[in-house]
mmCIF file of C-alpha atoms and ligand atoms in Angstrom:
data_model
loop_
_atom_site.group_PDB
_atom_site.id
_atom_site.type_symbol
_atom_site.label_atom_id
_atom_site.label_comp_id
_atom_site.label_asym_id
_atom_site.label_seq_id
_atom_site.Cartn_x
_atom_site.Cartn_y
_atom_site.Cartn_z
ATOM 1 C CA UNK A 1 0.000 0.000 0.000
ATOM 2 C CA UNK A 2 1.324 3.427 -0.980
ATOM 3 C CA UNK A 3 -0.283 6.370 0.728
ATOM 4 C CA UNK A 4 0.479 10.023 0.012
ATOM 5 C CA UNK A 5 0.362 12.202 3.136
ATOM 6 C CA UNK A 6 -0.373 15.834 2.329
ATOM 7 C CA UNK A 7 -0.977 18.928 4.403
ATOM 8 C CA UNK A 8 -1.665 22.621 3.917
ATOM 9 C CA UNK A 9 -2.539 22.506 0.214
ATOM 10 C CA UNK A 10 -3.980 26.010 0.628
ATOM 11 C CA UNK A 11 -5.953 26.280 -2.601
ATOM 12 C CA UNK A 12 -2.837 25.778 -4.712
ATOM 13 C CA UNK A 13 -3.882 23.555 -7.643
ATOM 14 C CA UNK A 14 -0.516 23.751 -9.419
ATOM 15 C CA UNK A 15 1.283 22.421 -6.351
ATOM 16 C CA UNK A 16 -1.353 19.725 -5.712
ATOM 17 C CA UNK A 17 -1.248 18.421 -9.290
ATOM 18 C CA UNK A 18 2.566 18.360 -9.254
ATOM 19 C CA UNK A 19 2.537 16.328 -6.038
ATOM 20 C CA UNK A 20 -0.046 13.908 -7.449
ATOM 21 C CA UNK A 21 2.040 13.385 -10.597
ATOM 22 C CA UNK A 22 5.165 12.795 -8.508
ATOM 23 C CA UNK A 23 3.444 10.423 -6.082
ATOM 24 C CA UNK A 24 1.943 8.470 -8.986
ATOM 25 C CA UNK A 25 5.283 7.776 -10.660
ATOM 26 C CA UNK A 26 5.893 4.573 -8.675
ATOM 27 C CA UNK A 27 2.416 3.190 -9.458
ATOM 28 C CA UNK A 28 -1.124 4.018 -8.466
ATOM 29 C CA UNK A 29 -1.648 5.377 -4.981
ATOM 30 C CA UNK A 30 -3.739 3.265 -2.609
ATOM 31 C CA UNK A 31 -4.767 6.219 -0.539
ATOM 32 C CA UNK A 32 -4.291 9.820 0.386
ATOM 33 C CA UNK A 33 -4.415 11.530 3.760
ATOM 34 C CA UNK A 34 -4.608 15.273 4.185
ATOM 35 C CA UNK A 35 -3.951 16.886 7.557
ATOM 36 C CA UNK A 36 -5.946 20.052 7.018
ATOM 37 C CA UNK A 37 -5.902 23.514 5.461
ATOM 38 C CA UNK A 38 -6.987 22.311 2.075
ATOM 39 C CA UNK A 39 -8.096 25.921 1.450
ATOM 40 C CA UNK A 40 -6.871 29.374 2.468
ATOM 41 C CA UNK A 41 -4.300 31.777 0.902
ATOM 42 C CA UNK A 42 -4.393 30.474 -2.685
ATOM 43 C CA UNK A 43 -6.709 31.164 -5.588
ATOM 44 C CA UNK A 44 -8.466 27.850 -6.275
ATOM 45 C CA UNK A 45 -10.253 26.509 -3.209
ATOM 46 C CA UNK A 46 -13.117 24.883 -5.138
ATOM 47 C CA UNK A 47 -10.797 23.087 -7.570
ATOM 48 C CA UNK A 48 -8.625 21.747 -4.731
ATOM 49 C CA UNK A 49 -11.667 20.477 -2.824
ATOM 50 C CA UNK A 50 -13.049 18.879 -5.994
ATOM 51 C CA UNK A 51 -9.793 17.078 -6.712
ATOM 52 C CA UNK A 52 -9.390 15.790 -3.144
ATOM 53 C CA UNK A 53 -12.973 14.558 -3.072
ATOM 54 C CA UNK A 54 -12.560 12.843 -6.433
ATOM 55 C CA UNK A 55 -9.505 11.037 -5.016
ATOM 56 C CA UNK A 56 -11.443 10.146 -1.848
ATOM 57 C CA UNK A 57 -8.735 11.722 0.272
ATOM 58 C CA UNK A 58 -9.081 11.129 4.007
ATOM 59 C CA UNK A 59 -9.026 14.640 5.462
ATOM 60 C CA UNK A 60 -9.186 16.450 8.789
ATOM 61 C CA UNK A 61 -10.163 20.109 9.111
ATOM 62 C CA UNK A 62 -7.625 22.899 9.602
ATOM 63 C CA UNK A 63 -8.232 26.426 10.851
ATOM 64 C CA UNK A 64 -8.568 27.848 7.323
ATOM 65 C CA UNK A 65 -11.071 25.151 6.354
ATOM 66 C CA UNK A 66 -13.179 25.984 9.410
ATOM 67 C CA UNK A 67 -13.200 29.699 8.556
ATOM 68 C CA UNK A 68 -14.109 29.022 4.921
ATOM 69 C CA UNK A 69 -17.149 26.951 5.944
ATOM 70 C CA UNK A 70 -18.218 29.388 8.665
ATOM 71 C CA UNK A 71 -17.412 27.260 11.730
ATOM 72 C CA UNK A 72 -14.674 29.639 12.946
ATOM 73 C CA UNK A 73 -14.330 33.440 12.932
ATOM 74 C CA UNK A 74 -11.252 35.312 11.682
ATOM 75 C CA UNK A 75 -10.461 37.096 14.993
ATOM 76 C CA UNK A 76 -7.218 35.170 15.471
ATOM 77 C CA UNK A 77 -5.964 35.660 11.913
ATOM 78 C CA UNK A 78 -3.705 38.518 10.813
ATOM 79 C CA UNK A 79 -5.632 40.940 8.542
ATOM 80 C CA UNK A 80 -4.329 39.692 5.199
ATOM 81 C CA UNK A 81 -4.807 36.018 6.127
ATOM 82 C CA UNK A 82 -8.265 36.823 7.489
ATOM 83 C CA UNK A 83 -9.324 38.604 4.311
ATOM 84 C CA UNK A 84 -8.081 35.708 2.192
ATOM 85 C CA UNK A 85 -9.779 33.172 4.482
ATOM 86 C CA UNK A 86 -13.166 34.863 4.095
ATOM 87 C CA UNK A 87 -12.657 35.207 0.348
ATOM 88 C CA UNK A 88 -12.138 31.444 0.186
ATOM 89 C CA UNK A 89 -15.557 30.751 1.658
ATOM 90 C CA UNK A 90 -17.202 33.101 -0.853
ATOM 91 C CA UNK A 91 -15.754 31.098 -3.763
ATOM 92 C CA UNK A 92 -17.282 27.839 -2.558
ATOM 93 C CA UNK A 93 -20.763 26.533 -3.191
ATOM 94 C CA UNK A 94 -23.050 25.104 -0.523
ATOM 95 C CA UNK A 95 -21.929 21.556 -1.217
ATOM 96 C CA UNK A 96 -18.218 22.386 -0.940
ATOM 97 C CA UNK A 97 -18.725 24.327 2.296
ATOM 98 C CA UNK A 98 -20.792 21.428 3.621
ATOM 99 C CA UNK A 99 -17.986 19.000 2.829
ATOM 100 C CA UNK A 100 -15.479 21.149 4.770
ATOM 101 C CA UNK A 101 -17.924 21.462 7.671
ATOM 102 C CA UNK A 102 -18.322 17.686 7.802
ATOM 103 C CA UNK A 103 -14.615 17.000 8.360
ATOM 104 C CA UNK A 104 -13.506 15.848 11.816
ATOM 105 C CA UNK A 105 -10.663 17.540 13.712
ATOM 106 C CA UNK A 106 -9.003 14.214 14.498
ATOM 107 C CA UNK A 107 -9.150 10.838 12.827
ATOM 108 C CA UNK A 108 -7.320 7.562 13.227
ATOM 109 C CA UNK A 109 -6.110 5.634 10.184
ATOM 110 C CA UNK A 110 -4.377 2.378 11.081
ATOM 111 C CA UNK A 111 -1.403 3.183 13.279
ATOM 112 C CA UNK A 112 -1.631 6.927 12.580
ATOM 113 C CA UNK A 113 -3.604 9.717 14.204
ATOM 114 C CA UNK A 114 -4.222 12.636 11.830
ATOM 115 C CA UNK A 115 -4.711 16.166 13.189
ATOM 116 C CA UNK A 116 -3.990 19.631 11.800
ATOM 117 C CA UNK A 117 -2.297 21.445 14.704
ATOM 118 C CA UNK A 118 -1.986 19.115 17.679
ATOM 119 C CA UNK A 119 -4.184 16.830 19.754
ATOM 120 C CA UNK A 120 -4.135 19.469 22.513
ATOM 121 C CA UNK A 121 -5.445 22.217 20.213
ATOM 122 C CA UNK A 122 -6.324 20.794 16.780
ATOM 123 C CA UNK A 123 -7.155 24.106 15.118
ATOM 124 C CA UNK A 124 -4.430 26.313 16.532
ATOM 125 C CA UNK A 125 -1.330 24.799 18.068
ATOM 126 C CA UNK A 126 1.958 24.928 16.182
ATOM 127 C CA UNK A 127 3.690 21.709 17.193
ATOM 128 C CA UNK A 128 7.240 23.055 16.952
ATOM 129 C CA UNK A 129 8.791 22.735 20.419
ATOM 130 C CA UNK A 130 9.557 20.082 23.014
ATOM 131 C CA UNK A 131 6.679 21.000 25.307
ATOM 132 C CA UNK A 132 4.121 20.717 22.504
ATOM 133 C CA UNK A 133 5.661 17.442 21.327
ATOM 134 C CA UNK A 134 5.479 16.012 24.876
ATOM 135 C CA UNK A 135 1.821 16.994 25.103
ATOM 136 C CA UNK A 136 1.173 15.272 21.764
ATOM 137 C CA UNK A 137 2.939 12.063 22.794
ATOM 138 C CA UNK A 138 0.875 12.017 26.023
ATOM 139 C CA UNK A 139 -2.410 12.274 24.120
ATOM 140 C CA UNK A 140 -1.468 10.021 21.215
ATOM 141 C CA UNK A 141 -3.205 6.630 21.433
ATOM 142 C CA UNK A 142 -1.671 5.347 18.182
ATOM 143 C CA UNK A 143 2.047 4.752 17.736
ATOM 144 C CA UNK A 144 2.375 7.466 15.108
ATOM 145 C CA UNK A 145 0.725 10.813 14.481
ATOM 146 C CA UNK A 146 0.745 13.206 11.580
ATOM 147 C CA UNK A 147 0.308 16.970 11.950
ATOM 148 C CA UNK A 148 0.483 20.042 9.691
ATOM 149 C CA UNK A 149 -0.145 23.743 10.375
ATOM 150 C CA UNK A 150 3.481 24.933 10.740
ATOM 151 C CA UNK A 151 4.242 24.240 7.061
ATOM 152 C CA UNK A 152 7.567 22.709 8.178
ATOM 153 C CA UNK A 153 8.776 19.198 7.253
ATOM 154 C CA UNK A 154 10.082 17.237 10.224
ATOM 155 C CA UNK A 155 9.660 14.310 12.557
ATOM 156 C CA UNK A 156 9.811 13.962 16.320
ATOM 157 C CA UNK A 157 10.996 10.821 18.087
ATOM 158 C CA UNK A 158 11.345 10.073 21.793
ATOM 159 C CA UNK A 159 14.979 9.649 22.834
ATOM 160 C CA UNK A 160 15.482 8.683 26.487
ATOM 161 C CA UNK A 161 12.039 10.099 27.193
ATOM 162 C CA UNK A 162 12.809 13.441 25.509
ATOM 163 C CA UNK A 163 11.350 14.625 22.213
ATOM 164 C CA UNK A 164 13.880 15.043 19.431
ATOM 165 C CA UNK A 165 13.004 17.095 16.336
ATOM 166 C CA UNK A 166 14.675 16.379 12.985
ATOM 167 C CA UNK A 167 14.047 18.528 9.909
ATOM 168 C CA UNK A 168 13.375 16.427 6.819
ATOM 169 C CA UNK A 169 14.411 17.404 3.294
ATOM 170 C CA UNK A 170 13.845 15.935 -0.141
ATOM 171 C CA UNK A 171 14.127 12.146 -0.429
ATOM 172 C CA UNK A 172 14.791 11.513 3.262
ATOM 173 C CA UNK A 173 13.396 8.177 4.440
ATOM 174 C CA UNK A 174 12.548 7.121 7.979
ATOM 175 C CA UNK A 175 11.807 3.525 8.982
ATOM 176 C CA UNK A 176 8.769 3.118 11.222
ATOM 177 C CA UNK A 177 9.771 1.370 14.428
ATOM 178 C CA UNK A 178 8.311 0.512 17.802
ATOM 179 C CA UNK A 179 8.767 3.976 19.257
ATOM 180 C CA UNK A 180 6.277 6.808 19.128
ATOM 181 C CA UNK A 181 6.651 9.232 16.262
ATOM 182 C CA UNK A 182 5.157 12.547 15.159
ATOM 183 C CA UNK A 183 5.591 13.607 11.536
ATOM 184 C CA UNK A 184 4.822 16.715 9.532
ATOM 185 C CA UNK A 185 4.937 16.343 5.731
ATOM 186 C CA UNK A 186 5.476 20.102 5.284
ATOM 187 C CA UNK A 187 3.130 22.112 3.090
ATOM 188 C CA UNK A 188 1.997 21.301 -0.441
ATOM 189 C CA UNK A 189 0.788 24.779 -1.302
ATOM 190 C CA UNK A 190 2.784 27.231 0.827
ATOM 191 C CA UNK A 191 6.099 25.858 2.203
ATOM 192 C CA UNK A 192 7.736 27.992 4.891
ATOM 193 C CA UNK A 193 11.138 26.358 5.380
ATOM 194 C CA UNK A 194 12.918 28.328 2.661
ATOM 195 C CA UNK A 195 12.451 25.596 0.039
ATOM 196 C CA UNK A 196 9.615 26.744 -2.256
ATOM 197 C CA UNK A 197 8.994 23.272 -3.683
ATOM 198 C CA UNK A 198 5.784 21.489 -2.672
ATOM 199 C CA UNK A 199 6.284 19.039 0.196
ATOM 200 C CA UNK A 200 4.624 15.725 1.004
ATOM 201 C CA UNK A 201 5.315 12.262 2.468
ATOM 202 C CA UNK A 202 4.992 8.950 0.699
ATOM 203 C CA UNK A 203 4.066 6.205 3.166
ATOM 204 C CA UNK A 204 5.026 2.702 2.027
ATOM 205 C CA UNK A 205 3.047 0.425 4.304
ATOM 206 C CA UNK A 206 4.687 -2.839 3.188
ATOM 207 C CA UNK A 207 8.195 -1.477 3.720
ATOM 208 C CA UNK A 208 7.079 0.459 6.831
ATOM 209 C CA UNK A 209 8.836 3.611 5.685
ATOM 210 C CA UNK A 210 8.005 7.270 5.276
ATOM 211 C CA UNK A 211 9.805 9.308 2.615
ATOM 212 C CA UNK A 212 9.642 13.094 2.496
ATOM 213 C CA UNK A 213 9.614 14.579 -1.002
ATOM 214 C CA UNK A 214 9.888 18.074 -2.478
ATOM 215 C CA UNK A 215 8.416 18.699 -5.909
ATOM 216 C CA UNK A 216 8.887 21.623 -8.277
ATOM 217 C CA UNK A 217 5.702 23.142 -9.626
ATOM 218 C CA UNK A 218 4.583 26.108 -11.720
ATOM 219 C CA UNK A 219 4.871 28.799 -9.038
ATOM 220 C CA UNK A 220 4.398 31.612 -11.584
ATOM 221 C CA UNK A 221 1.007 30.279 -12.608
ATOM 222 C CA UNK A 222 -0.147 29.960 -8.973
ATOM 223 C CA UNK A 223 1.081 33.517 -8.323
ATOM 224 C CA UNK A 224 -0.714 34.909 -11.388
ATOM 225 C CA UNK A 225 -3.995 33.391 -10.168
ATOM 226 C CA UNK A 226 -3.563 34.932 -6.697
ATOM 227 C CA UNK A 227 -2.875 38.370 -8.204
ATOM 228 C CA UNK A 228 -5.723 37.924 -10.703
ATOM 229 C CA UNK A 229 -8.127 37.137 -7.867
ATOM 230 C CA UNK A 230 -7.205 40.418 -6.176
ATOM 231 C CA UNK A 231 -5.700 38.722 -3.117
ATOM 232 C CA UNK A 232 -2.796 40.232 -1.158
ATOM 233 C CA UNK A 233 0.345 40.289 -3.357
ATOM 234 C CA UNK A 234 2.424 38.972 -0.420
ATOM 235 C CA UNK A 235 0.490 35.706 -0.702
ATOM 236 C CA UNK A 236 1.890 35.381 -4.246
ATOM 237 C CA UNK A 237 5.405 36.633 -3.439
ATOM 238 C CA UNK A 238 5.988 34.264 -0.531
ATOM 239 C CA UNK A 239 5.458 31.212 -2.782
ATOM 240 C CA UNK A 240 8.678 32.025 -4.647
ATOM 241 C CA UNK A 241 10.792 32.136 -1.492
ATOM 242 C CA UNK A 242 9.096 29.400 0.512
ATOM 243 C CA UNK A 243 8.450 31.637 3.512
HETATM 244 ZN ZN1 ZN B 1 -1.768 26.114 6.854
#
């Protein structure tokens, strides 16, 4: 079984299609998981939702998804992100908003728990430090968990009872073992680790490995759509620098 693990697609169709092409090179995918923020920031929320639904992706809701479907307000967003988040909802039809609203915050798939931020605060927490990782390990009932939200690609293991973060770049593979593990595939549609290429994880169930990948995509086209939609130009500019 080959499963693509995606997060933070953020309405970026170019990046999503590039990831799907890349993930499909080794044969058909048996599944796809998406740890939230399918929409937000980018120009094509409806197209991204349509594609993920067509692929029967297993998804959890992120903060941007909850704003777009009206389940969350924009009080905790910065002004430009808030404006873009509301714009996203306006582009969607009733059916698409209903699909977002139906998504759970947490779901368990085999040995993995999927959640956008963290199990302590699914919509909001950036799991990027030892304290947050400890809290996740405490709440995690499966051996492994997958998060998103920070748009950073990494894993966390427990070494002598302490969490240890390791950044993961292109083509890095980790073998799944007996110990607890937290992984973040990075962001498909808006990477923030200085590498503008779309990030995702390929999970090979038979081999029990996870491989992080980075995939080039047509950034200029995604930028042109953001500008064309009248969204904040910074949302287009940041795609080129991966910040
Ligand atoms: Zn996000």
